[in-house]
Coordinates of C-alpha atoms and ligand atoms in Angstrom, one line a residue:
M20 CA -12.2 2.1 -9.7
F21 CA -12.8 5.1 -7.5
T22 CA -15.3 7.6 -8.9
K23 CA -15.8 10.1 -6.0
A24 CA -13.8 11.9 -3.3
I25 CA -14.6 14.2 -0.4
V26 CA -12.1 16.8 0.6
R27 CA -12.2 19.8 3.0
K28 CA -10.5 23.1 2.4
P29 CA -7.8 23.9 5.0
A30 CA -9.0 26.4 7.6
E31 CA -7.1 29.6 8.4
T32 CA -6.5 28.1 11.8
F33 CA -4.6 25.2 10.2
A34 CA -1.3 26.1 11.9
N35 CA -2.9 25.6 15.3
G36 CA -3.5 21.9 14.6
I37 CA -1.7 18.9 16.1
S38 CA 1.9 18.4 15.1
T39 CA 4.7 16.2 16.4
V40 CA 7.3 17.1 13.7
N41 CA 9.7 20.0 14.1
L42 CA 9.3 21.5 10.6
G43 CA 7.9 24.9 11.5
K44 CA 4.6 26.5 11.0
P45 CA 2.7 26.0 7.7
D46 CA 2.2 29.0 5.5
Y47 CA -1.5 29.3 4.9
N48 CA -1.5 30.6 1.3
L49 CA 1.0 27.9 0.3
T50 CA -1.2 25.4 2.1
L51 CA -4.2 26.5 0.0
K52 CA -2.2 26.3 -3.2
Q53 CA -1.0 22.8 -2.4
H54 CA -4.5 21.8 -1.5
D55 CA -5.8 23.1 -4.9
A56 CA -3.1 21.1 -6.7
Y57 CA -4.2 18.0 -4.7
C58 CA -7.8 18.5 -5.8
E59 CA -6.7 19.0 -9.4
A60 CA -4.8 15.7 -9.2
L61 CA -7.9 13.9 -7.9
I62 CA -9.9 15.3 -10.8
K63 CA -7.1 14.1 -13.2
C64 CA -7.5 10.6 -11.7
G65 CA -11.2 10.7 -12.8
L66 CA -12.8 11.6 -9.4
E67 CA -15.8 13.8 -8.9
L68 CA -15.1 15.9 -5.9
T69 CA -17.2 17.1 -3.0
I70 CA -15.2 20.1 -1.6
L71 CA -16.4 21.0 1.9
D72 CA -15.9 24.5 3.3
A73 CA -13.1 25.1 5.8
N74 CA -14.0 24.7 9.4
P75 CA -11.9 27.0 11.6
D76 CA -13.1 25.3 14.8
F77 CA -11.2 22.2 13.8
P78 CA -7.7 23.1 12.6
D79 CA -7.0 19.5 11.4
S80 CA -10.3 19.1 9.6
C81 CA -8.8 19.1 6.1
F82 CA -7.4 15.6 7.0
V83 CA -10.9 14.2 6.3
E84 CA -9.6 10.6 5.9
D85 CA -9.5 10.2 9.7
T86 CA -13.2 10.8 10.1
A87 CA -14.5 7.8 8.3
V88 CA -13.8 4.5 6.5
V89 CA -15.5 4.1 3.1
T90 CA -15.9 1.4 0.6
K91 CA -18.0 1.4 -2.6
Y92 CA -21.0 0.0 -0.8
F93 CA -21.0 1.3 2.8
G94 CA -19.4 3.8 5.1
I95 CA -18.4 3.8 8.8
I96 CA -18.2 7.1 10.7
A97 CA -15.0 7.0 12.8
R98 CA -14.5 8.4 16.3
P99 CA -11.3 10.4 16.2
G100 CA -8.8 9.3 18.8
D101 CA -7.5 12.7 19.8
P102 CA -10.0 14.7 21.8
R103 CA -9.1 17.8 19.8
R104 CA -10.5 16.2 16.7
L105 CA -13.6 14.7 18.2
G106 CA -16.6 16.3 16.5
E107 CA -15.0 16.5 13.0
E108 CA -16.9 13.4 12.1
K109 CA -20.3 15.0 12.6
E110 CA -20.3 17.0 9.4
I111 CA -18.8 14.1 7.4
K112 CA -21.7 12.0 8.6
K113 CA -24.2 14.4 7.0
I114 CA -22.3 14.1 3.7
L115 CA -22.0 10.3 3.8
E116 CA -25.7 9.9 4.7
K117 CA -26.4 11.1 1.2
E118 CA -23.9 8.8 -0.4
F119 CA -24.5 5.5 1.3
D120 CA -27.6 3.5 2.2
H121 CA -25.6 1.7 4.8
L122 CA -23.8 3.8 7.3
Y123 CA -22.3 2.5 10.6
H124 CA -20.7 4.3 13.5
I125 CA -17.8 3.6 15.9
E126 CA -19.2 4.2 19.4
E127 CA -17.6 5.1 22.7
P128 CA -15.4 3.6 24.2
G129 CA -14.1 2.9 20.7
K130 CA -11.6 5.3 19.2
L131 CA -10.6 5.1 15.6
D132 CA -8.9 7.3 13.0
G133 CA -9.4 6.4 9.3
G134 CA -5.6 6.9 8.8
D135 CA -5.2 3.6 10.7
I136 CA -7.3 1.6 8.3
M137 CA -5.9 0.2 5.0
Q138 CA -7.8 -1.8 2.5
A139 CA -5.9 -4.3 0.3
D140 CA -8.5 -5.9 -2.1
N141 CA -10.6 -8.2 0.2
K142 CA -8.5 -7.5 3.3
F143 CA -8.6 -4.7 5.8
Y144 CA -5.7 -3.9 8.1
I145 CA -6.4 -2.0 11.3
G146 CA -3.5 -0.2 13.0
L147 CA -3.7 -0.1 16.8
S148 CA -2.2 3.2 17.5
A149 CA -2.4 6.1 19.9
R150 CA -5.5 7.1 17.9
T151 CA -7.2 3.7 17.4
N152 CA -7.9 1.5 20.4
L153 CA -8.9 -2.2 20.7
A154 CA -12.6 -1.3 21.2
G155 CA -12.6 0.7 18.0
S156 CA -10.8 -2.0 16.1
K157 CA -13.3 -4.7 17.3
Q158 CA -16.3 -2.6 16.3
L159 CA -14.9 -2.0 12.9
S160 CA -13.8 -5.6 12.5
E161 CA -17.3 -6.8 13.2
I162 CA -18.8 -4.5 10.6
L163 CA -16.3 -5.5 8.0
K164 CA -16.7 -9.2 8.6
Q165 CA -20.4 -8.9 7.9
Y166 CA -19.3 -8.0 4.4
H167 CA -16.9 -11.0 4.3
Y168 CA -13.7 -9.0 4.4
D169 CA -10.7 -10.6 6.1
V170 CA -9.6 -8.3 8.9
Y171 CA -6.2 -8.1 10.6
S172 CA -5.0 -5.8 13.4
I173 CA -1.5 -4.5 13.5
P174 CA 0.2 -2.6 16.4
V175 CA 1.5 0.8 15.3
C176 CA 4.3 1.8 17.7
T177 CA 6.6 4.3 16.0
M178 CA 4.4 6.5 14.0
L179 CA 1.1 8.4 14.0
H180 CA -1.1 6.2 11.9
F181 CA -0.7 2.8 10.2
K182 CA -0.9 4.4 6.8
T183 CA 1.9 6.8 7.7
G184 CA 4.1 3.7 7.1
V185 CA 2.2 1.2 4.9
N186 CA 0.2 1.7 1.8
Y187 CA -1.3 -0.7 -0.7
L188 CA -0.8 0.3 -4.4
G189 CA -2.9 -2.6 -5.8
D190 CA -1.6 -5.5 -7.9
N191 CA -0.1 -7.0 -4.8
N192 CA 2.3 -4.1 -4.4
L193 CA 2.8 -2.8 -0.9
L194 CA 4.8 0.3 0.1
V195 CA 6.3 -0.5 3.5
H196 CA 8.3 1.5 6.1
R197 CA 11.2 -0.6 7.5
D198 CA 9.5 -0.8 10.9
F199 CA 6.8 -3.0 9.3
C200 CA 8.9 -4.9 6.7
S201 CA 9.6 -8.0 8.8
K202 CA 6.0 -8.5 9.7
D203 CA 4.7 -11.9 8.6
D204 CA 1.4 -10.4 7.7
F205 CA 2.9 -8.7 4.7
K206 CA 5.2 -11.4 3.4
S207 CA 2.7 -12.4 0.7
Y208 CA 3.0 -9.0 -0.9
N209 CA 5.6 -7.6 -3.3
R210 CA 7.0 -5.3 -0.6
I211 CA 8.6 -2.0 -1.7
I212 CA 10.7 -1.0 1.3
I213 CA 11.0 2.7 1.8
E214 CA 14.6 3.9 2.1
S215 CA 16.0 5.9 4.9
G216 CA 15.3 9.6 4.5
E217 CA 12.2 8.9 2.3
E218 CA 9.8 7.8 5.1
Y219 CA 7.3 10.4 4.2
A220 CA 6.8 8.9 0.8
A221 CA 5.5 5.7 2.3
N222 CA 2.2 7.5 2.2
S223 CA 1.8 7.5 -1.5
L224 CA -1.7 6.9 -2.9
R225 CA -3.0 4.8 -5.8
I226 CA -6.0 6.3 -7.4
N227 CA -7.2 4.5 -10.6
N228 CA -4.5 4.9 -13.3
Y229 CA -2.1 7.0 -11.2
V230 CA -0.1 6.9 -8.1
L231 CA 0.2 10.2 -6.2
T232 CA 3.5 10.7 -4.5
P233 CA 4.9 13.6 -2.4
K234 CA 7.5 15.7 -4.3
G235 CA 11.1 15.3 -3.2
F236 CA 11.5 11.5 -2.7
P237 CA 13.2 10.4 -5.9
K238 CA 14.1 6.8 -4.8
T239 CA 10.5 5.9 -3.9
K240 CA 9.3 7.6 -7.1
A241 CA 11.7 5.6 -9.2
K242 CA 10.6 2.3 -7.5
I243 CA 6.9 3.1 -8.1
E244 CA 7.6 4.0 -11.7
K245 CA 9.5 0.8 -12.2
L246 CA 6.3 -1.1 -11.3
G247 CA 4.7 0.5 -14.3
Y248 CA 2.5 3.2 -12.6
K249 CA 2.0 6.7 -13.9
I250 CA 3.0 9.2 -11.2
I251 CA 1.6 12.5 -10.2
E252 CA 4.0 14.3 -7.8
L253 CA 2.6 16.8 -5.4
E254 CA 4.3 19.4 -3.2
M255 CA 3.1 18.5 0.3
S256 CA 5.5 20.5 2.5
E257 CA 2.8 22.4 4.4
F258 CA 0.8 19.3 5.2
Q259 CA 3.9 17.4 6.3
K260 CA 4.5 20.1 8.9
M261 CA 1.2 19.1 10.5
D262 CA 1.9 15.3 10.3
G263 CA -0.4 14.9 7.3
G264 CA 0.2 12.9 4.1
L265 CA -1.5 12.4 0.8
S266 CA -4.1 9.8 1.9
C267 CA -5.2 12.0 4.8
L268 CA -6.6 14.7 2.6
S269 CA -9.5 12.8 1.1
L270 CA -12.0 10.0 1.4
R271 CA -12.2 8.1 -1.8
F272 CA -14.8 5.6 -3.0
Ligands
CIR28 C1 -3.4 14.9 13.5 O1 -2.5 14.8 14.3 O2 -4.5 14.3 13.6 C2 -3.2 15.8 12.2 N1 -2.3 16.8 12.5 C3 -2.6 14.9 11.1 C4 -3.5 13.8 10.6 C5 -3.0 13.0 9.5 N2 -3.9 12.1 9.1 C6 -3.6 10.9 8.6 O3 -2.4 10.5 8.6 N3 -4.6 10.1 8.1

């Protein structure tokens, strides 16, 4: 069970953040509205929220997931892989110091974005992407192994982060983008393959008794419902314009 989450309000500079998709500029008021709805959904899932003030110096800083990796017992401060985001992790460190007795750090030359790290029960998958390098992956892996987690690294070639394409719902159910579906690593899971046109919904998020899914992806929604989960659908259009998904907007523990 998760009991807490950290989120950060989108800054008015949000539209100046990093984006690779051609979906236009986000509307700031709509971004704030969607963020409020996201926070309400986390509260409905039973989480106590720490809501950090917006930081206009870092347009992407509402995507807090990339700045750390957290478990119930310890946290790891990441080292964002894009130089434009380097520094976001400093404020998160101050918050996580209050939450965890054991806090670790990814150090140079390691680069690591939390969006590349997926926990599935006692396993961790580390995506090797443009944002997470081998040095970062090795550092994280050593920390996780001290806590007896099994750790696997997976190349991410066609998308921003590992969790852009793969997300664990719990109960052995794994949402998988087709680019990852033939990977042997995932054969032991009940794989829910995301259909063409619904790729964005691969980043759906299980929190306690609910699965959060982005609005507008009915096939994925139906598949998740069929597994017996209660769904909260959220409008994510403005975050999608900046390459962000549901998991990116919070750190949950
Ligand atoms: C970036 O490129 O870093 C942001 N515009 C989007 C980050 C999304 N984060 C995530 O998938 N964990």
